[in-house]
Amino acid sequence: MDIGAAILIFIGVIAITALLFGGWIIYLLARALGAVLGGILRLIGVFPARSSGTGPIVRVVGRVTCDRERCRASNPSDARFCRRCGRMLAGESARRISARRAAVL
């Protein structure tokens, strides 16, 4: 009886794993198909093209707004990168900062 139960449990685990993997594959295929169809529909003009997120930077006193369309986070004016999405901020805050490296022995 114990061997039969172990075999049934093993078969059940394999079946559940196969269902989850199959569902994951179907999800990935549907997502890829949606991306391809979305690209085709944008090419023929049904949907407008996505914005590149390079809009103007809005400056508030002492703050810089991220130019990425989905982020638009407010950052300190001396920040080089957005604190929410990590994108490099344009403008004065994007200047290069030189640093010296010390030799480590």
Coordinates of N, CA, C and O in Angstrom, one line a residue:
M1 N 0.8 -1.2 0.0 CA 0.0 0.0 0.0 C 0.9 1.3 0.0 O 0.5 2.2 -0.6
D2 N 2.0 1.2 0.7 CA 2.8 2.4 0.8 C 3.5 2.7 -0.6 O 3.6 3.9 -0.9
I3 N 3.9 1.7 -1.3 CA 4.5 1.9 -2.6 C 3.5 2.5 -3.6 O 3.8 3.4 -4.4
G4 N 2.3 2.0 -3.5 CA 1.2 2.5 -4.4 C 0.9 4.0 -4.1 O 0.7 4.8 -5.1
A5 N 0.9 4.4 -2.9 CA 0.6 5.8 -2.5 C 1.8 6.6 -3.0 O 1.6 7.8 -3.5
A6 N 3.0 6.1 -2.8 CA 4.2 6.9 -3.2 C 4.1 7.1 -4.7 O 4.5 8.2 -5.3
I7 N 3.8 6.1 -5.5 CA 3.7 6.2 -6.9 C 2.6 7.2 -7.3 O 2.8 8.0 -8.2
L8 N 1.5 7.2 -6.7 CA 0.4 8.1 -7.0 C 0.8 9.6 -6.6 O 0.5 10.5 -7.4
I9 N 1.5 9.8 -5.5 CA 2.0 11.1 -5.2 C 3.0 11.6 -6.2 O 3.0 12.7 -6.7
F10 N 3.9 10.7 -6.7 CA 4.9 11.0 -7.7 C 4.2 11.4 -9.0 O 4.6 12.4 -9.6
I11 N 3.2 10.6 -9.4 CA 2.5 10.9 -10.6 C 1.8 12.3 -10.5 O 1.7 13.1 -11.4
G12 N 1.2 12.5 -9.3 CA 0.5 13.8 -9.1 C 1.4 15.0 -9.2 O 1.1 16.0 -9.8
V13 N 2.6 14.9 -8.6 CA 3.6 16.0 -8.6 C 4.0 16.2 -10.1 O 4.1 17.3 -10.5
I14 N 4.3 15.1 -10.8 CA 4.6 15.3 -12.2 C 3.5 15.9 -13.0 O 3.8 16.8 -13.9
A15 N 2.3 15.6 -12.8 CA 1.1 16.2 -13.5 C 1.0 17.6 -13.2 O 0.8 18.5 -14.1
I16 N 1.1 18.0 -11.9 CA 1.0 19.4 -11.5 C 2.1 20.2 -12.2 O 1.9 21.3 -12.7
T17 N 3.4 19.7 -12.1 CA 4.5 20.4 -12.7 C 4.3 20.6 -14.2 O 4.6 21.6 -14.8
A18 N 3.8 19.5 -14.9 CA 3.5 19.6 -16.4 C 2.5 20.7 -16.6 O 2.6 21.5 -17.6
L19 N 1.4 20.8 -15.8 CA 0.4 21.8 -16.0 C 1.0 23.2 -15.8 O 0.7 24.1 -16.6
L20 N 1.8 23.4 -14.8 CA 2.3 24.7 -14.5 C 3.3 25.1 -15.7 O 3.3 26.2 -16.2
F21 N 4.1 24.2 -16.1 CA 5.1 24.5 -17.2 C 4.3 24.8 -18.5 O 4.6 25.7 -19.2
G22 N 3.3 24.0 -18.8 CA 2.5 24.2 -20.0 C 1.8 25.6 -19.9 O 1.7 26.3 -20.9
G23 N 1.2 25.9 -18.8 CA 0.6 27.2 -18.6 C 1.6 28.4 -18.8 O 1.3 29.4 -19.4
W24 N 2.8 28.2 -18.3 CA 3.9 29.2 -18.5 C 4.2 29.4 -19.9 O 4.4 30.5 -20.4
I25 N 4.3 28.3 -20.7 CA 4.7 28.3 -22.1 C 3.5 29.0 -22.9 O 3.8 29.8 -23.7
I26 N 2.3 28.7 -22.5 CA 1.2 29.3 -23.2 C 1.2 30.8 -22.9 O 0.9 31.6 -23.8
Y27 N 1.4 31.2 -21.7 CA 1.5 32.6 -21.3 C 2.6 33.3 -22.2 O 2.4 34.4 -22.7
L28 N 3.8 32.7 -22.2 CA 4.9 33.4 -23.0 C 4.5 33.5 -24.5 O 4.8 34.5 -25.1
L29 N 3.9 32.5 -25.0 CA 3.5 32.5 -26.5 C 2.5 33.6 -26.7 O 2.5 34.3 -27.7
A30 N 1.5 33.7 -25.8 CA 0.5 34.7 -25.9 C 1.0 36.1 -25.8 O 0.7 37.0 -26.6
R31 N 2.0 36.3 -24.9 CA 2.6 37.6 -24.7 C 3.4 38.0 -26.0 O 3.4 39.1 -26.4
A32 N 4.2 37.0 -26.5 CA 5.0 37.3 -27.7 C 4.0 37.6 -28.9 O 4.3 38.5 -29.7
L33 N 3.0 36.8 -29.0 CA 2.0 37.1 -30.1 C 1.4 38.5 -30.0 O 1.2 39.2 -31.0
G34 N 1.1 38.9 -28.7 CA 0.5 40.2 -28.5 C 1.5 41.3 -28.9 O 1.2 42.3 -29.4
A35 N 2.8 41.1 -28.6 CA 3.8 42.1 -28.9 C 4.0 42.2 -30.4 O 4.1 43.3 -31.0
V36 N 3.9 41.1 -31.1 CA 4.1 41.1 -32.6 C 2.8 41.8 -33.2 O 3.0 42.6 -34.1
L37 N 1.6 41.4 -32.8 CA 0.4 42.0 -33.3 C 0.4 43.5 -33.0 O 0.0 44.3 -33.8
G38 N 0.8 43.9 -31.8 CA 0.9 45.3 -31.4 C 1.8 46.1 -32.3 O 1.5 47.2 -32.7
G39 N 3.0 45.5 -32.6 CA 3.9 46.1 -33.5 C 3.4 46.3 -34.9 O 3.5 47.4 -35.5
I40 N 2.7 45.3 -35.4 CA 2.1 45.4 -36.7 C 1.0 46.4 -36.7 O 0.9 47.2 -37.7
L41 N 0.2 46.5 -35.7 CA -0.9 47.5 -35.7 C -0.4 48.9 -35.6 O -0.9 49.8 -36.1
R42 N 0.8 49.0 -34.9 CA 1.4 50.4 -34.8 C 2.0 50.8 -36.2 O 1.9 51.9 -36.5
L43 N 2.5 49.8 -36.9 CA 3.1 50.1 -38.2 C 2.0 50.5 -39.2 O 2.3 51.4 -40.0
I44 N 0.9 49.9 -39.1 CA -0.2 50.3 -40.1 C -1.0 51.5 -39.6 O -1.9 51.9 -40.3
G45 N -0.7 51.9 -38.4 CA -1.4 53.2 -37.9 C -2.6 53.0 -37.1 O -3.3 54.0 -36.8
V46 N -2.9 51.8 -36.7 CA -4.1 51.6 -35.9 C -3.9 52.1 -34.5 O -4.8 52.8 -33.9
F47 N -2.7 51.8 -33.9 CA -2.4 52.4 -32.6 C -1.3 53.4 -32.8 O -0.4 53.2 -33.6
P48 N -1.3 54.5 -32.0 CA -0.2 55.4 -32.1 C 1.1 54.8 -31.5 O 1.1 53.9 -30.7
A49 N 2.2 55.3 -32.0 CA 3.5 54.8 -31.6 C 3.7 55.2 -30.1 O 3.3 56.2 -29.6
R50 N 4.5 54.4 -29.4 CA 4.8 54.6 -28.0 C 5.8 55.8 -27.9 O 6.6 56.0 -28.7
S51 N 5.6 56.6 -26.8 CA 6.5 57.7 -26.6 C 7.9 57.1 -26.1 O 7.9 56.1 -25.4
S52 N 9.0 57.7 -26.6 CA 10.3 57.3 -26.2 C 10.7 57.7 -24.8 O 11.7 57.3 -24.2
G53 N 9.8 58.6 -24.2 CA 10.1 59.0 -22.8 C 11.2 60.1 -22.7 O 11.8 60.3 -21.7
T54 N 11.4 60.8 -23.8 CA 12.4 61.8 -23.8 C 11.8 63.2 -23.8 O 12.3 64.1 -24.4
G55 N 10.8 63.3 -23.0 CA 10.1 64.6 -22.9 C 10.9 65.6 -22.1 O 12.0 65.4 -21.6
P56 N 10.4 66.9 -22.0 CA 11.1 67.9 -21.3 C 11.2 67.6 -19.8 O 10.3 67.0 -19.2
I57 N 12.2 68.1 -19.2 CA 12.4 68.0 -17.8 C 11.7 69.2 -17.1 O 11.9 70.3 -17.5
V58 N 10.8 68.8 -16.2 CA 10.1 69.9 -15.4 C 10.9 70.2 -14.2 O 11.2 69.3 -13.4
R59 N 11.3 71.4 -14.0 CA 12.0 71.8 -12.8 C 11.2 72.4 -11.8 O 10.5 73.4 -12.0
V60 N 11.2 71.9 -10.6 CA 10.6 72.5 -9.4 C 11.7 73.0 -8.6 O 12.8 72.5 -8.7
V61 N 11.5 74.0 -7.7 CA 12.6 74.5 -6.9 C 13.3 73.4 -6.2 O 12.8 72.7 -5.4
G62 N 14.6 73.2 -6.6 CA 15.4 72.2 -5.9 C 15.1 70.7 -6.3 O 15.6 69.8 -5.7
R63 N 14.3 70.5 -7.3 CA 13.8 69.2 -7.8 C 14.0 69.0 -9.3 O 13.9 70.0 -10.0
V64 N 14.2 67.8 -9.7 CA 14.2 67.4 -11.1 C 13.3 66.3 -11.3 O 13.3 65.3 -10.6
T65 N 12.4 66.4 -12.4 CA 11.5 65.3 -12.6 C 12.0 64.4 -13.7 O 12.6 64.9 -14.7
C66 N 11.9 63.1 -13.5 CA 12.4 62.1 -14.4 C 11.7 62.3 -15.7 O 10.5 62.5 -15.7
D67 N 12.4 62.1 -16.9 CA 11.7 62.3 -18.2 C 11.1 61.1 -18.7 O 10.5 61.1 -19.8
R68 N 11.2 59.9 -18.0 CA 10.6 58.7 -18.5 C 9.1 58.8 -18.2 O 8.6 59.1 -17.1
E69 N 8.3 58.5 -19.3 CA 6.9 58.7 -19.2 C 6.2 57.9 -18.1 O 5.3 58.4 -17.4
R70 N 6.6 56.7 -17.8 CA 5.9 55.9 -16.8 C 6.4 56.2 -15.4 O 5.8 55.7 -14.5
C71 N 7.5 57.0 -15.3 CA 8.0 57.2 -13.9 C 7.6 58.6 -13.4 O 6.9 58.7 -12.5
R72 N 8.2 59.6 -14.1 CA 7.9 61.0 -13.7 C 8.1 61.3 -12.2 O 7.4 62.1 -11.6
A73 N 9.1 60.6 -11.6 CA 9.4 60.8 -10.2 C 10.2 62.1 -10.0 O 10.9 62.6 -10.8
S74 N 9.9 62.7 -8.8 CA 10.6 64.0 -8.4 C 11.9 63.6 -7.7 O 11.9 62.8 -6.8
N75 N 13.0 64.1 -8.2 CA 14.3 63.8 -7.6 C 15.0 65.1 -7.1 O 14.7 66.2 -7.7
P76 N 16.0 65.0 -6.2 CA 16.7 66.2 -5.9 C 17.5 66.8 -7.1 O 17.8 66.1 -8.0
S77 N 17.7 68.1 -7.1 CA 18.3 68.7 -8.3 C 19.8 68.3 -8.5 O 20.3 68.3 -9.6
D78 N 20.5 67.7 -7.5 CA 21.8 67.3 -7.7 C 21.9 65.8 -8.0 O 23.0 65.2 -8.1
A79 N 20.8 65.1 -8.2 CA 20.8 63.7 -8.5 C 21.2 63.4 -9.9 O 20.8 64.2 -10.8
R80 N 22.0 62.4 -10.1 CA 22.4 62.0 -11.5 C 21.5 61.0 -12.1 O 21.4 60.8 -13.3
F81 N 20.9 60.2 -11.2 CA 20.0 59.1 -11.6 C 18.7 59.2 -10.9 O 18.6 59.7 -9.8
C82 N 17.6 58.7 -11.5 CA 16.3 58.8 -10.9 C 16.3 57.8 -9.8 O 16.7 56.7 -9.9
R83 N 15.7 58.2 -8.7 CA 15.6 57.3 -7.5 C 14.6 56.3 -7.6 O 14.6 55.3 -6.8
R84 N 13.6 56.4 -8.5 CA 12.6 55.4 -8.6 C 13.0 54.3 -9.7 O 12.9 53.2 -9.5
C85 N 13.3 54.8 -10.9 CA 13.6 53.9 -12.0 C 15.0 53.7 -12.4 O 15.4 52.7 -13.1
G86 N 15.9 54.5 -11.9 CA 17.4 54.4 -12.1 C 17.9 55.0 -13.4 O 19.0 54.9 -13.8
R87 N 17.0 55.6 -14.2 CA 17.4 56.2 -15.5 C 18.3 57.4 -15.2 O 18.1 58.2 -14.3
M88 N 19.3 57.6 -16.1 CA 20.1 58.8 -15.9 C 19.3 60.1 -16.2 O 18.6 60.1 -17.2
L89 N 19.4 61.0 -15.4 CA 18.7 62.3 -15.6 C 19.5 63.2 -16.5 O 20.7 63.3 -16.4
A90 N 18.8 63.9 -17.4 CA 19.4 64.8 -18.3 C 19.6 66.2 -17.7 O 19.2 66.4 -16.6
G91 N 20.3 67.0 -18.4 CA 20.5 68.4 -17.9 C 21.7 68.6 -17.1 O 22.7 67.9 -17.2
E92 N 21.7 69.6 -16.2 CA 22.9 69.9 -15.4 C 23.3 68.8 -14.5 O 24.5 68.6 -14.2
S93 N 22.4 68.0 -14.0 CA 22.7 66.9 -13.1 C 23.4 65.7 -13.7 O 23.9 64.9 -13.1
A94 N 23.4 65.7 -15.1 CA 24.1 64.6 -15.8 C 25.6 64.9 -16.1 O 26.2 64.1 -16.8
R95 N 26.1 65.9 -15.5 CA 27.5 66.2 -15.8 C 28.4 65.1 -15.2 O 28.0 64.4 -14.3
R96 N 29.6 64.9 -15.8 CA 30.5 63.9 -15.4 C 31.2 64.4 -14.1 O 31.6 65.5 -14.0
I97 N 31.3 63.5 -13.2 CA 32.1 63.8 -12.0 C 33.3 63.0 -12.0 O 33.3 61.7 -12.2
S98 N 34.5 63.6 -11.9 CA 35.7 62.9 -12.0 C 36.1 62.4 -10.6 O 35.8 63.0 -9.6
A99 N 36.6 61.2 -10.6 CA 37.0 60.6 -9.3 C 38.4 60.0 -9.5 O 38.7 59.5 -10.5
R100 N 39.2 60.1 -8.4 CA 40.5 59.5 -8.5 C 40.4 58.1 -7.8 O 39.7 58.0 -6.8
R101 N 41.2 57.2 -8.3 CA 41.2 55.9 -7.7 C 42.6 55.6 -7.0 O 43.6 55.9 -7.6
A102 N 42.5 55.1 -5.9 CA 43.8 54.8 -5.2 C 44.2 53.4 -5.4 O 43.3 52.5 -5.5
A103 N 45.5 53.2 -5.6 CA 46.0 51.8 -5.8 C 45.8 51.1 -4.4 O 46.1 51.6 -3.4
V104 N 45.4 49.8 -4.6 CA 45.2 49.0 -3.4 C 46.3 47.9 -3.5 O 46.4 47.2 -4.5
L105 N 47.1 47.8 -2.4 CA 48.2 46.8 -2.4 C 47.7 45.6 -1.7 O 47.0 45.5 -0.8

